[in-house]
Short mmCIF file of C-alpha atoms in Angstrom, two decimals:
data_model
loop_
_atom_site.label_atom_id
_atom_site.label_comp_id
_atom_site.label_asym_id
_atom_site.label_seq_id
_atom_site.Cartn_x
_atom_site.Cartn_y
_atom_site.Cartn_z
CA MET A 1 -150.47 147.23 -124.98
CA THR A 2 -147.53 145.40 -126.50
CA THR A 3 -145.04 143.04 -124.89
CA VAL A 4 -141.56 144.54 -124.65
CA GLN A 5 -138.32 142.73 -125.39
CA PRO A 6 -136.04 142.47 -122.32
CA THR A 7 -132.93 144.66 -122.15
CA GLN A 8 -132.33 144.06 -118.42
CA PRO A 9 -131.54 140.77 -116.68
CA SER A 10 -134.48 138.99 -115.13
CA PHE A 11 -134.97 138.93 -111.38
CA TRP A 12 -133.41 135.46 -111.34
CA ASN A 13 -130.00 136.78 -112.41
CA ASP A 14 -129.80 140.35 -111.19
CA THR A 15 -128.01 140.14 -107.84
CA GLY A 16 -124.71 138.72 -108.97
CA ARG A 17 -124.98 136.36 -106.03
CA SER A 18 -126.16 132.81 -105.79
CA GLY A 19 -127.15 130.50 -103.02
CA LEU A 20 -129.71 130.65 -100.25
CA ALA A 21 -128.67 134.09 -98.91
CA ALA A 22 -129.56 135.72 -102.26
CA TRP A 23 -133.14 134.64 -101.59
CA ILE A 24 -133.83 134.72 -97.85
CA PHE A 25 -132.40 138.25 -97.47
CA SER A 26 -133.82 139.67 -100.71
CA THR A 27 -136.40 142.46 -100.56
CA ASP A 28 -137.58 141.91 -104.16
CA HIS A 29 -141.31 141.15 -104.03
CA LYS A 30 -140.95 138.44 -106.67
CA ARG A 31 -138.29 136.54 -104.76
CA ILE A 32 -140.32 136.91 -101.55
CA GLY A 33 -143.39 135.70 -103.44
CA LEU A 34 -141.53 132.57 -104.54
CA LEU A 35 -140.25 132.03 -100.98
CA TYR A 36 -143.85 132.13 -99.79
CA PHE A 37 -144.88 129.81 -102.61
CA TYR A 38 -142.26 127.18 -101.81
CA SER A 39 -142.99 127.43 -98.07
CA THR A 40 -146.78 127.35 -98.20
CA PHE A 41 -146.96 124.72 -100.92
CA GLY A 42 -144.51 122.55 -98.98
CA PHE A 43 -146.84 122.71 -95.98
CA PHE A 44 -149.77 121.93 -98.29
CA LEU A 45 -148.08 118.67 -99.25
CA VAL A 46 -147.54 117.86 -95.56
CA GLY A 47 -151.23 118.51 -94.94
CA VAL A 48 -152.19 116.27 -97.88
CA LEU A 49 -150.07 113.43 -96.48
CA LEU A 50 -151.72 113.77 -93.06
CA GLY A 51 -155.16 113.84 -94.69
CA LEU A 52 -154.40 110.65 -96.62
CA LEU A 53 -153.36 108.92 -93.39
CA LEU A 54 -156.62 110.02 -91.75
CA ARG A 55 -158.66 108.62 -94.63
CA ILE A 56 -156.77 105.31 -94.52
CA GLU A 57 -157.54 105.05 -90.81
CA LEU A 58 -161.26 105.63 -91.53
CA MET A 59 -161.28 103.15 -94.41
CA ALA A 60 -162.77 100.45 -92.15
CA PRO A 61 -164.28 100.36 -88.65
CA GLY A 62 -161.88 99.82 -85.76
CA ARG A 63 -158.14 100.29 -85.77
CA THR A 64 -156.55 100.32 -89.22
CA ILE A 65 -153.12 101.98 -88.99
CA MET A 66 -153.13 104.11 -85.80
CA GLY A 67 -154.58 104.46 -82.32
CA PRO A 68 -157.14 107.06 -81.18
CA GLN A 69 -154.61 109.46 -79.62
CA THR A 70 -152.55 109.53 -82.82
CA TYR A 71 -155.75 110.08 -84.84
CA ASN A 72 -156.69 113.05 -82.64
CA ALA A 73 -153.21 114.53 -83.05
CA LEU A 74 -153.20 114.01 -86.84
CA PHE A 75 -156.52 115.75 -87.54
CA THR A 76 -155.42 118.63 -85.31
CA VAL A 77 -152.06 119.05 -87.07
CA HIS A 78 -153.73 118.57 -90.49
CA GLY A 79 -156.09 121.47 -89.72
CA VAL A 80 -153.42 123.76 -88.24
CA VAL A 81 -151.02 123.19 -91.14
CA MET A 82 -153.64 123.59 -93.88
CA ILE A 83 -155.36 126.63 -92.36
CA PHE A 84 -152.57 128.65 -90.76
CA LEU A 85 -149.53 127.58 -92.82
CA PHE A 86 -151.00 127.05 -96.30
CA ILE A 87 -154.25 128.61 -97.34
CA ILE A 88 -154.34 131.83 -95.24
CA PRO A 89 -150.79 132.98 -96.15
CA GLY A 90 -150.73 131.14 -99.51
CA PHE A 91 -152.51 133.55 -101.86
CA GLN A 92 -151.46 136.82 -100.26
CA GLY A 93 -147.87 135.78 -99.68
CA SER A 94 -147.14 134.00 -102.94
CA PHE A 95 -149.34 135.25 -105.80
CA GLY A 96 -150.13 138.53 -104.05
CA ASN A 97 -146.43 139.29 -103.85
CA LEU A 98 -145.60 137.93 -107.29
CA VAL A 99 -148.37 139.55 -109.29
CA MET A 100 -150.04 142.47 -107.49
CA PRO A 101 -147.22 145.09 -107.71
CA ILE A 102 -146.79 144.38 -111.44
CA GLN A 103 -150.54 144.48 -112.07
CA ILE A 104 -150.75 148.03 -110.66
CA GLY A 105 -147.56 149.17 -112.44
CA ALA A 106 -145.38 149.45 -109.30
CA ARG A 107 -141.68 148.57 -108.98
CA ASP A 108 -142.20 146.83 -105.62
CA VAL A 109 -144.48 146.90 -102.58
CA ALA A 110 -144.57 150.00 -100.39
CA PHE A 111 -142.40 148.52 -97.60
CA PRO A 112 -140.00 145.90 -99.07
CA ARG A 113 -138.12 145.27 -95.80
CA LEU A 114 -141.39 144.84 -93.90
CA ASN A 115 -142.41 142.40 -96.62
CA LEU A 116 -139.30 140.30 -96.00
CA PHE A 117 -139.87 140.54 -92.23
CA SER A 118 -143.41 139.19 -92.74
CA TRP A 119 -142.00 136.10 -94.43
CA TRP A 120 -139.49 135.62 -91.63
CA LEU A 121 -142.30 135.89 -89.05
CA TYR A 122 -144.25 133.28 -91.02
CA ILE A 123 -141.26 130.92 -91.03
CA MET A 124 -140.59 131.48 -87.32
CA GLY A 125 -144.24 130.76 -86.49
CA ALA A 126 -144.14 127.62 -88.64
CA VAL A 127 -140.97 126.39 -86.90
CA ILE A 128 -142.60 126.94 -83.49
CA ILE A 129 -145.70 125.01 -84.58
CA LEU A 130 -143.52 122.16 -85.85
CA ALA A 131 -141.54 122.20 -82.59
CA SER A 132 -144.81 121.68 -80.69
CA LEU A 133 -145.13 118.27 -82.38
CA PHE A 134 -141.91 116.92 -80.91
CA THR A 135 -141.62 118.65 -77.53
CA GLY A 136 -143.57 118.84 -74.27
CA GLY A 137 -146.52 116.48 -74.12
CA GLY A 138 -146.54 115.80 -77.86
CA PRO A 139 -148.70 117.06 -80.74
CA PRO A 140 -151.84 119.00 -79.76
CA ASP A 141 -155.04 116.95 -79.96
CA THR A 142 -157.76 119.59 -79.68
CA GLY A 143 -158.65 120.19 -83.32
CA TRP A 144 -157.50 123.35 -85.13
CA THR A 145 -160.14 125.37 -83.23
CA PHE A 146 -158.36 124.86 -79.86
CA TYR A 147 -161.74 124.78 -78.10
CA VAL A 148 -161.78 125.23 -74.33
CA PRO A 149 -162.12 123.67 -71.79
CA PHE A 150 -160.25 120.77 -73.42
CA SER A 151 -157.43 122.95 -74.78
CA SER A 152 -156.84 124.42 -71.32
CA ARG A 153 -156.62 120.99 -69.67
CA THR A 154 -155.03 118.59 -72.15
CA GLY A 155 -151.49 117.53 -71.40
CA THR A 156 -150.39 117.83 -75.03
CA ASN A 157 -148.28 120.74 -76.25
CA VAL A 158 -151.10 123.18 -77.00
CA SER A 159 -149.32 126.24 -75.55
CA LEU A 160 -146.43 126.12 -78.01
CA ALA A 161 -148.71 125.43 -81.00
CA VAL A 162 -150.95 128.36 -80.02
CA PHE A 163 -147.89 130.62 -79.70
CA GLY A 164 -146.77 129.58 -83.19
CA VAL A 165 -150.18 130.52 -84.63
CA PHE A 166 -149.93 133.83 -82.72
CA VAL A 167 -146.62 134.65 -84.48
CA VAL A 168 -147.99 133.64 -87.91
CA GLY A 169 -150.92 136.01 -87.28
CA PHE A 170 -148.57 138.98 -87.02
CA SER A 171 -147.07 138.05 -90.37
CA SER A 172 -150.58 138.17 -91.85
CA ILE A 173 -151.30 141.61 -90.34
CA LEU A 174 -148.05 143.11 -91.69
CA THR A 175 -148.73 141.72 -95.17
CA GLY A 176 -152.21 143.25 -95.11
CA LEU A 177 -150.83 146.67 -94.08
CA ASN A 178 -148.21 146.53 -96.81
CA PHE A 179 -150.69 145.60 -99.54
CA ILE A 180 -153.23 148.29 -98.61
CA THR A 181 -150.52 150.97 -98.62
CA THR A 182 -149.13 149.67 -101.91
CA ILE A 183 -152.51 149.68 -103.67
CA HIS A 184 -153.31 153.19 -102.40
CA ARG A 185 -149.95 154.83 -103.05
CA LEU A 186 -148.02 153.05 -105.81
CA ARG A 187 -150.46 152.70 -108.69
CA ALA A 188 -149.06 153.70 -112.10
CA GLU A 189 -150.26 156.75 -113.96
CA GLY A 190 -153.71 156.06 -115.36
CA MET A 191 -154.31 153.06 -113.06
CA THR A 192 -157.51 154.40 -111.53
CA TRP A 193 -159.63 152.41 -109.07
CA GLY A 194 -161.93 151.53 -111.98
CA ARG A 195 -158.99 150.01 -113.90
CA LEU A 196 -157.64 147.83 -111.12
CA PRO A 197 -157.57 144.13 -112.04
CA LEU A 198 -160.13 142.19 -110.02
CA PHE A 199 -157.36 140.09 -108.45
CA VAL A 200 -156.03 143.32 -106.92
CA TRP A 201 -159.52 144.24 -105.68
CA SER A 202 -159.77 140.86 -103.99
CA LEU A 203 -156.38 141.31 -102.31
CA TYR A 204 -157.42 144.77 -101.16
CA ALA A 205 -160.62 143.46 -99.52
CA THR A 206 -158.70 140.56 -97.97
CA ALA A 207 -156.05 142.86 -96.54
CA TRP A 208 -158.68 144.81 -94.58
CA VAL A 209 -159.98 141.57 -93.07
CA GLN A 210 -156.41 140.60 -92.15
CA ILE A 211 -155.83 143.92 -90.37
CA LEU A 212 -159.17 144.14 -88.55
CA ALA A 213 -159.88 140.51 -87.63
CA THR A 214 -156.49 138.92 -86.96
CA PRO A 215 -155.78 140.91 -83.74
CA ILE A 216 -158.90 139.31 -82.21
CA LEU A 217 -157.42 135.86 -82.82
CA ALA A 218 -154.13 137.03 -81.29
CA ILE A 219 -155.93 138.20 -78.13
CA THR A 220 -157.89 134.94 -77.94
CA LEU A 221 -154.75 132.83 -78.22
CA VAL A 222 -153.02 134.90 -75.52
CA LEU A 223 -156.01 134.20 -73.26
CA VAL A 224 -155.70 130.45 -73.93
CA MET A 225 -152.01 130.58 -73.00
CA ALA A 226 -152.89 132.54 -69.84
CA GLU A 227 -155.53 129.94 -69.02
CA ARG A 228 -153.01 127.11 -69.32
CA LEU A 229 -149.94 128.77 -67.81
CA LEU A 230 -151.45 131.10 -65.18
CA GLY A 231 -154.76 129.39 -64.44
CA THR A 232 -156.78 132.59 -64.93
CA GLY A 233 -160.08 130.68 -65.14
CA LEU A 234 -161.48 133.04 -67.78
CA PHE A 235 -163.07 130.16 -69.68
CA ASP A 236 -163.59 127.82 -66.69
CA PRO A 237 -167.25 127.77 -65.53
CA GLY A 238 -166.13 126.28 -62.21
CA ARG A 239 -164.30 129.54 -61.50
CA GLY A 240 -166.84 131.95 -62.91
CA GLY A 241 -165.56 131.80 -66.50
CA ASP A 242 -167.49 131.07 -69.69
CA PRO A 243 -166.29 128.57 -72.35
CA VAL A 244 -168.87 129.91 -74.84
CA MET A 245 -167.07 133.28 -74.73
CA TYR A 246 -164.05 131.53 -76.23
CA GLN A 247 -166.17 130.32 -79.14
CA HIS A 248 -167.39 133.88 -79.78
CA LEU A 249 -163.84 135.27 -79.71
CA PHE A 250 -162.48 132.47 -81.90
CA TRP A 251 -165.17 132.66 -84.57
CA ILE A 252 -165.19 136.49 -84.71
CA TYR A 253 -161.79 135.99 -86.36
CA SER A 254 -162.09 132.57 -87.85
CA HIS A 255 -165.22 133.08 -89.92
CA PRO A 256 -163.80 136.21 -91.61
CA ALA A 257 -160.63 134.13 -92.02
CA VAL A 258 -162.62 131.91 -94.38
CA TYR A 259 -162.85 134.96 -96.64
CA ILE A 260 -159.11 135.59 -96.27
CA MET A 261 -158.80 132.11 -97.77
CA ILE A 262 -161.41 132.38 -100.54
CA LEU A 263 -161.46 136.06 -101.65
CA PRO A 264 -158.04 136.02 -103.42
CA GLY A 265 -159.13 132.79 -105.11
CA MET A 266 -162.20 134.60 -106.42
CA GLY A 267 -159.84 137.29 -107.72
CA VAL A 268 -157.83 134.69 -109.63
CA ILE A 269 -160.99 133.31 -111.23
CA SER A 270 -162.09 136.84 -112.18
CA ASP A 271 -158.80 137.27 -114.05
CA VAL A 272 -158.67 133.82 -115.68
CA ILE A 273 -162.29 133.54 -116.95
CA PRO A 274 -162.24 136.59 -119.29
CA VAL A 275 -158.77 135.77 -120.66
CA PHE A 276 -159.78 132.24 -121.72
CA SER A 277 -163.24 133.37 -122.86
CA ARG A 278 -161.82 136.21 -124.96
CA LYS A 279 -164.44 138.55 -123.54
CA PRO A 280 -164.30 141.48 -121.11
CA ILE A 281 -165.51 140.50 -117.65
CA PHE A 282 -169.28 140.88 -117.21
CA GLY A 283 -170.20 143.25 -114.36
CA TYR A 284 -166.73 144.52 -113.38
CA LYS A 285 -168.03 147.02 -110.84
CA MET A 286 -170.36 144.51 -109.18
CA ILE A 287 -167.57 141.93 -108.81
CA ALA A 288 -165.29 144.55 -107.24
CA PHE A 289 -168.10 145.75 -104.97
CA SER A 290 -169.02 142.19 -103.98
CA SER A 291 -165.44 141.58 -102.78
CA ILE A 292 -165.79 144.49 -100.35
CA ALA A 293 -169.32 143.35 -99.41
CA ILE A 294 -168.15 139.80 -98.65
CA ALA A 295 -165.36 141.18 -96.44
CA ALA A 296 -167.86 143.42 -94.60
CA PHE A 297 -170.83 141.05 -94.17
CA GLY A 298 -168.55 138.06 -93.57
CA SER A 299 -167.41 139.72 -90.35
CA LEU A 300 -170.96 139.64 -88.93
CA VAL A 301 -171.93 135.97 -89.24
CA TRP A 302 -169.63 134.13 -86.81
CA GLY A 303 -172.58 133.06 -84.65
CA HIS A 304 -173.80 130.46 -87.16
CA HIS A 305 -170.97 128.20 -85.94
CA MET A 306 -172.61 128.19 -82.49
CA PHE A 307 -176.31 127.46 -83.01
CA THR A 308 -176.08 124.45 -80.67
CA SER A 309 -174.07 126.25 -77.96
CA GLY A 310 -177.14 127.58 -76.14
CA MET A 311 -177.44 131.11 -77.56
CA SER A 312 -180.83 132.85 -77.51
CA ASP A 313 -183.48 132.33 -80.20
CA THR A 314 -183.16 136.01 -81.16
CA ALA A 315 -179.41 135.68 -81.67
CA ILE A 316 -179.93 132.55 -83.77
CA LEU A 317 -182.49 134.40 -85.92
CA VAL A 318 -180.16 137.36 -86.48
CA PHE A 319 -177.07 135.28 -87.29
CA SER A 320 -179.09 133.01 -89.60
CA PHE A 321 -180.47 136.06 -91.47
CA LEU A 322 -177.01 137.61 -91.83
CA THR A 323 -175.60 134.30 -93.10
CA PHE A 324 -178.12 134.30 -95.94
CA ILE A 325 -177.27 137.94 -96.67
CA VAL A 326 -173.56 137.14 -97.16
CA ALA A 327 -174.54 134.60 -99.82
CA ILE A 328 -175.77 137.42 -102.07
CA PRO A 329 -172.39 138.97 -103.03
CA SER A 330 -170.99 135.46 -103.58
CA ALA A 331 -173.91 134.71 -105.89
CA ILE A 332 -173.25 137.98 -107.75
CA LYS A 333 -169.75 136.79 -108.53
CA VAL A 334 -170.93 133.39 -109.78
CA PHE A 335 -173.60 135.03 -111.95
CA ASN A 336 -171.05 137.41 -113.49
CA TRP A 337 -168.50 134.65 -114.17
CA VAL A 338 -171.13 132.53 -115.92
CA SER A 339 -172.36 135.57 -117.86
CA THR A 340 -168.79 136.24 -118.99
CA LEU A 341 -168.66 132.72 -120.42
CA TYR A 342 -171.87 133.27 -122.39
CA LYS A 343 -171.06 133.56 -126.11
CA GLY A 344 -167.36 133.66 -125.32
CA SER A 345 -164.67 132.02 -127.43
CA ILE A 346 -163.75 129.56 -124.71
CA SER A 347 -160.33 127.92 -124.64
CA LEU A 348 -160.13 124.91 -122.30
CA ASP A 349 -156.50 125.22 -121.25
CA ALA A 350 -155.46 123.99 -117.81
CA PRO A 351 -155.98 127.34 -115.97
CA MET A 352 -159.49 127.57 -117.40
CA LEU A 353 -160.39 123.99 -116.40
CA PHE A 354 -159.36 124.68 -112.82
CA ALA A 355 -161.30 127.96 -112.92
CA LEU A 356 -164.48 126.28 -114.21
CA SER A 357 -164.10 123.60 -111.53
CA PHE A 358 -163.85 126.35 -108.95
CA ILE A 359 -167.24 127.74 -109.99
CA LEU A 360 -168.97 124.35 -109.68
CA LEU A 361 -167.26 123.19 -106.48
CA PHE A 362 -167.58 126.55 -104.75
CA SER A 363 -171.27 126.68 -105.71
CA ILE A 364 -171.84 123.23 -104.16
CA GLY A 365 -169.97 124.37 -101.05
CA GLY A 366 -171.93 127.60 -100.89
CA LEU A 367 -175.32 125.95 -101.30
CA SER A 368 -174.49 123.32 -98.66
CA GLY A 369 -173.45 126.24 -96.44
CA LEU A 370 -177.03 127.51 -96.53
CA ILE A 371 -178.07 124.24 -94.87
CA LEU A 372 -175.68 125.12 -92.05
CA GLY A 373 -176.86 128.74 -92.01
CA ALA A 374 -180.47 127.73 -91.29
CA ALA A 375 -180.76 126.84 -87.61
CA ALA A 376 -183.20 123.92 -87.98
CA THR A 377 -181.10 122.01 -90.52
CA ASP A 378 -177.84 123.02 -88.84
CA VAL A 379 -178.89 121.25 -85.63
CA HIS A 380 -179.38 118.05 -87.64
CA VAL A 381 -175.93 118.04 -89.26
CA HIS A 382 -173.91 120.01 -86.68
CA ASP A 383 -170.48 118.47 -86.01
CA THR A 384 -171.03 115.71 -88.58
CA HIS A 385 -169.06 114.77 -91.68
CA PHE A 386 -171.45 117.04 -93.60
CA VAL A 387 -169.60 120.02 -92.11
CA VAL A 388 -166.23 118.53 -93.14
CA GLY A 389 -167.48 117.99 -96.69
CA HIS A 390 -168.98 121.50 -96.91
CA PHE A 391 -165.80 123.13 -95.59
CA HIS A 392 -163.58 121.28 -98.05
CA TYR A 393 -165.90 122.11 -100.98
CA VAL A 394 -165.45 125.81 -100.15
CA ILE A 395 -161.79 125.84 -99.14
CA PHE A 396 -160.21 123.02 -101.17
CA GLY A 397 -162.68 122.98 -104.09
CA GLY A 398 -162.76 126.78 -104.01
CA ALA A 399 -159.51 128.28 -102.79
CA GLY A 400 -157.44 125.15 -103.54
CA PHE A 401 -158.54 124.83 -107.17
CA ALA A 402 -158.13 128.59 -107.62
CA PHE A 403 -154.57 128.22 -106.29
CA PHE A 404 -153.92 125.51 -108.90
CA ALA A 405 -155.41 127.77 -111.59
CA ALA A 406 -153.03 130.54 -110.49
CA MET A 407 -150.08 128.14 -110.59
CA HIS A 408 -150.82 127.14 -114.19
CA TYR A 409 -151.68 130.71 -115.26
CA TRP A 410 -148.88 132.80 -113.68
CA LEU A 411 -145.93 130.58 -112.77
CA PRO A 412 -144.75 130.13 -116.42
CA LYS A 413 -144.55 133.94 -116.59
CA PHE A 414 -142.09 134.04 -113.70
CA TYR A 415 -140.07 130.93 -114.61
CA GLY A 416 -139.96 131.63 -118.35
CA ARG A 417 -140.81 128.01 -119.12
CA ARG A 418 -144.08 126.17 -119.65
CA TYR A 419 -145.54 122.83 -118.63
CA ALA A 420 -146.99 120.15 -120.93
CA GLU A 421 -150.69 120.73 -121.55
CA LYS A 422 -151.99 117.13 -121.87
CA PRO A 423 -150.61 115.86 -118.53
CA ALA A 424 -152.01 119.02 -116.92
CA ILE A 425 -155.49 118.16 -118.21
CA VAL A 426 -155.13 114.52 -117.06
CA ALA A 427 -154.13 115.78 -113.61
CA TRP A 428 -157.12 118.12 -113.49
CA ALA A 429 -159.52 115.29 -114.47
CA LEU A 430 -158.16 112.95 -111.77
CA MET A 431 -158.33 115.66 -109.13
CA PHE A 432 -161.85 116.72 -110.08
CA VAL A 433 -163.19 113.15 -109.98
CA GLY A 434 -161.30 112.19 -106.81
CA PHE A 435 -162.36 115.37 -105.04
CA ASN A 436 -166.07 114.80 -105.67
CA VAL A 437 -165.94 111.08 -104.85
CA MET A 438 -164.30 111.91 -101.54
CA TYR A 439 -166.08 114.99 -100.27
CA PHE A 440 -169.57 114.45 -101.67
CA THR A 441 -169.52 111.03 -100.01
CA MET A 442 -168.53 112.72 -96.75
CA GLN A 443 -171.52 115.03 -97.04
CA VAL A 444 -173.80 112.00 -97.48
CA LEU A 445 -172.18 110.38 -94.45
CA GLY A 446 -172.92 113.51 -92.43
CA MET A 447 -176.56 113.54 -93.52
CA LYS A 448 -176.79 109.95 -92.31
CA GLY A 449 -175.46 111.03 -88.92
CA MET A 450 -171.77 110.14 -88.85
CA PRO A 451 -170.04 112.59 -86.48
CA ARG A 452 -166.74 114.22 -87.38
CA ARG A 453 -163.49 113.82 -85.45
CA TYR A 454 -164.54 110.33 -84.27
CA TYR A 455 -161.88 107.63 -84.37
CA ASP A 456 -164.35 104.79 -84.88
CA TYR A 457 -167.87 104.46 -86.30
CA LEU A 458 -170.82 102.10 -86.70
CA PRO A 459 -170.64 99.34 -89.36
CA GLU A 460 -173.47 100.98 -91.35
CA PHE A 461 -171.04 103.78 -92.36
CA ALA A 462 -168.30 101.40 -93.58
CA THR A 463 -169.13 101.31 -97.31
CA LEU A 464 -169.33 105.07 -97.75
CA ASN A 465 -166.11 105.56 -95.77
CA LEU A 466 -164.37 103.10 -98.09
CA VAL A 467 -165.66 105.03 -101.12
CA ALA A 468 -164.40 108.32 -99.64
CA THR A 469 -160.98 106.80 -99.01
CA VAL A 470 -160.74 105.55 -102.62
CA GLY A 471 -161.65 109.09 -103.70
CA SER A 472 -158.71 110.42 -101.68
CA TRP A 473 -156.36 108.08 -103.58
CA ILE A 474 -157.66 109.31 -106.97
CA LEU A 475 -157.25 112.90 -105.79
CA ALA A 476 -153.70 112.21 -104.60
CA ALA A 477 -152.84 110.57 -107.94
CA GLY A 478 -153.98 113.73 -109.73
CA LEU A 479 -151.88 115.90 -107.42
CA ILE A 480 -148.78 113.82 -108.13
CA VAL A 481 -149.28 114.08 -111.91
CA MET A 482 -149.83 117.83 -111.60
CA LEU A 483 -146.73 118.39 -109.49
CA VAL A 484 -144.42 116.31 -111.66
CA ASN A 485 -145.67 117.92 -114.86
CA LEU A 486 -145.71 121.48 -113.53
CA PHE A 487 -142.31 121.57 -111.88
CA ARG A 488 -140.64 119.54 -114.62
CA GLY A 489 -142.02 122.04 -117.12
CA LEU A 490 -141.07 125.11 -115.09
CA PHE A 491 -137.44 124.02 -114.83
CA ARG A 492 -136.93 122.04 -118.06
CA GLY A 493 -139.90 122.83 -120.29
CA GLU A 494 -140.13 124.79 -123.51
CA PRO A 495 -139.56 128.55 -123.30
CA PHE A 496 -142.60 130.61 -122.34
CA THR A 497 -142.31 133.97 -124.06
CA GLY A 498 -144.53 136.85 -125.03
CA ASN A 499 -148.19 136.77 -124.11
CA PRO A 500 -149.47 133.31 -125.14
CA TRP A 501 -152.64 133.52 -123.00
CA GLY A 502 -153.52 136.91 -124.47
CA GLY A 503 -153.91 138.61 -121.11
CA ALA A 504 -154.55 142.36 -121.01
CA THR A 505 -153.31 143.15 -117.48
CA LEU A 506 -149.92 144.79 -116.98
CA GLU A 507 -147.94 141.66 -116.03
CA TRP A 508 -148.34 140.47 -119.63
CA THR A 509 -146.76 143.66 -121.03
CA THR A 510 -143.38 143.22 -119.37
CA ALA A 511 -140.53 140.83 -120.13
CA THR A 512 -140.65 137.11 -119.25
CA PRO A 513 -139.36 136.55 -116.58
CA PRO A 514 -139.79 140.13 -115.34
CA PRO A 515 -136.72 142.29 -114.55
CA THR A 516 -136.03 143.35 -110.96
CA GLU A 517 -137.93 146.62 -111.20
CA ASN A 518 -140.67 144.98 -113.28
CA PHE A 519 -140.78 147.41 -116.23
CA GLU A 520 -138.25 148.86 -118.68
CA GLU A 521 -140.16 152.14 -118.52
CA GLU A 522 -142.82 153.23 -116.06
CA PRO A 523 -146.15 152.16 -117.62
CA VAL A 524 -149.00 154.52 -118.39
CA VAL A 525 -152.39 152.81 -118.27
CA THR A 526 -154.87 153.90 -120.92
CA HIS A 527 -157.62 151.26 -120.72
CA GLY A 528 -159.24 148.70 -118.47
CA PRO A 529 -157.71 145.34 -117.42
CA TYR A 530 -160.02 143.25 -119.60
CA ASP A 531 -159.83 145.19 -122.86
CA PHE A 532 -158.32 142.53 -125.13
CA ARG A 533 -157.95 144.70 -128.21
CA GLY A 534 -154.28 144.84 -129.06
CA THR A 535 -153.22 141.66 -127.26
CA GLY A 536 -152.65 139.93 -130.58
CA ILE A 537 -155.05 137.03 -129.97
CA PRO A 538 -158.51 137.07 -131.60
#
């Protein structure tokens, strides 16, 4: 493959129009991808700010900067914003839209108008969620899980927040439908299933989870609204209902949702590692298969969130066994990434550093997840800070660092400008250190017995909480350096032309930034996505 010289205007300059309308009514997948990126990353920054406030409050025992009701509202909004407005729609909406159609040689997604409608649904759901903070009884205070019976009785504005999440869920379903149809029907000539980039495989597996699992969440949220507005008593034991049934319904969606968050991140790592190791990916078929296996087995393990809810010993045994099974395809991916590195010509550029961090942090999160998957140890650390640390190792250390790797790897391609490398490495180092100081300390706190979602705590936990808070400041400093360097580079940096990373997938064969229809001529694929012969970099 060779990189072509542009003869058409890039997608930035093709409409002849300027202003907001040229973006929010565009059906170009790249413009929609950037809309998703700006939206989801904006909500990420809001979530970071809320998280910092929570850590400051926990810096010392007793009241520090807020009262208990505000604390309850902040950790609820932090969870809702990060889960439903950033990480679930983030990969699919932004990098899925930006990169996937080009990687398969398509001019756009299968349903461009539906794609734009999905973004509008996402924005409408986000506005509704934000409105719930300032209307009715104030911000919801139930935690992002909206557990009954508290969520059906609290006087805060849970109904509106739940409705907002319901609307965002439909956006996710439509995106999944669009991506599956696109990958099946719009692949270029020669782009067989065995030549699909692994990022596309990860999006394909994720899309099936979005389609099959999200409707269950929608039904559950409708039932919560009915409980609050109509008093149906479905989850009220005093009226013959069962609150544990809510937990089953919620986690049937929400555990697979973890894989909606992490699978595309694994796809990013599978694309970045071989490029910066100058080696074809080790075990291509097994990595692709493991994406499908994670999506399938991940839908069967929701019960491990409920070991202390009173389920039968047999159910605990089955869910514990299945939880250990789902670790196998994840371990296959880690093994293959490490094997790809072996004897590679490794280049430690910023995307690679974030990718290597992903492998370590996700592995720590995965191994600590086995402690929660075994019933005996889960009972010891259930609902403690250990769970918070584990979850953030998987989602922030995993999906979050993969998102940062994708930003450094692909955004210069679409902006046509590059960031400065040294500040990017400084930012990565600060974030890596701050992340581990913060979340590993939280895991230790959990092992010592500190419960999560508690406003106050015993004096014996004070020192470790102070250490975790200092870690959050180091992490935030790294984020600030990364943002300033990245966006300054993307808008004012040196030109980014050609194929400087030496990638072999199709996005590196078209002009930078890409034209509206992605390619000057319809591509014909003649080799696999990780065949680096002919990319011009040894």
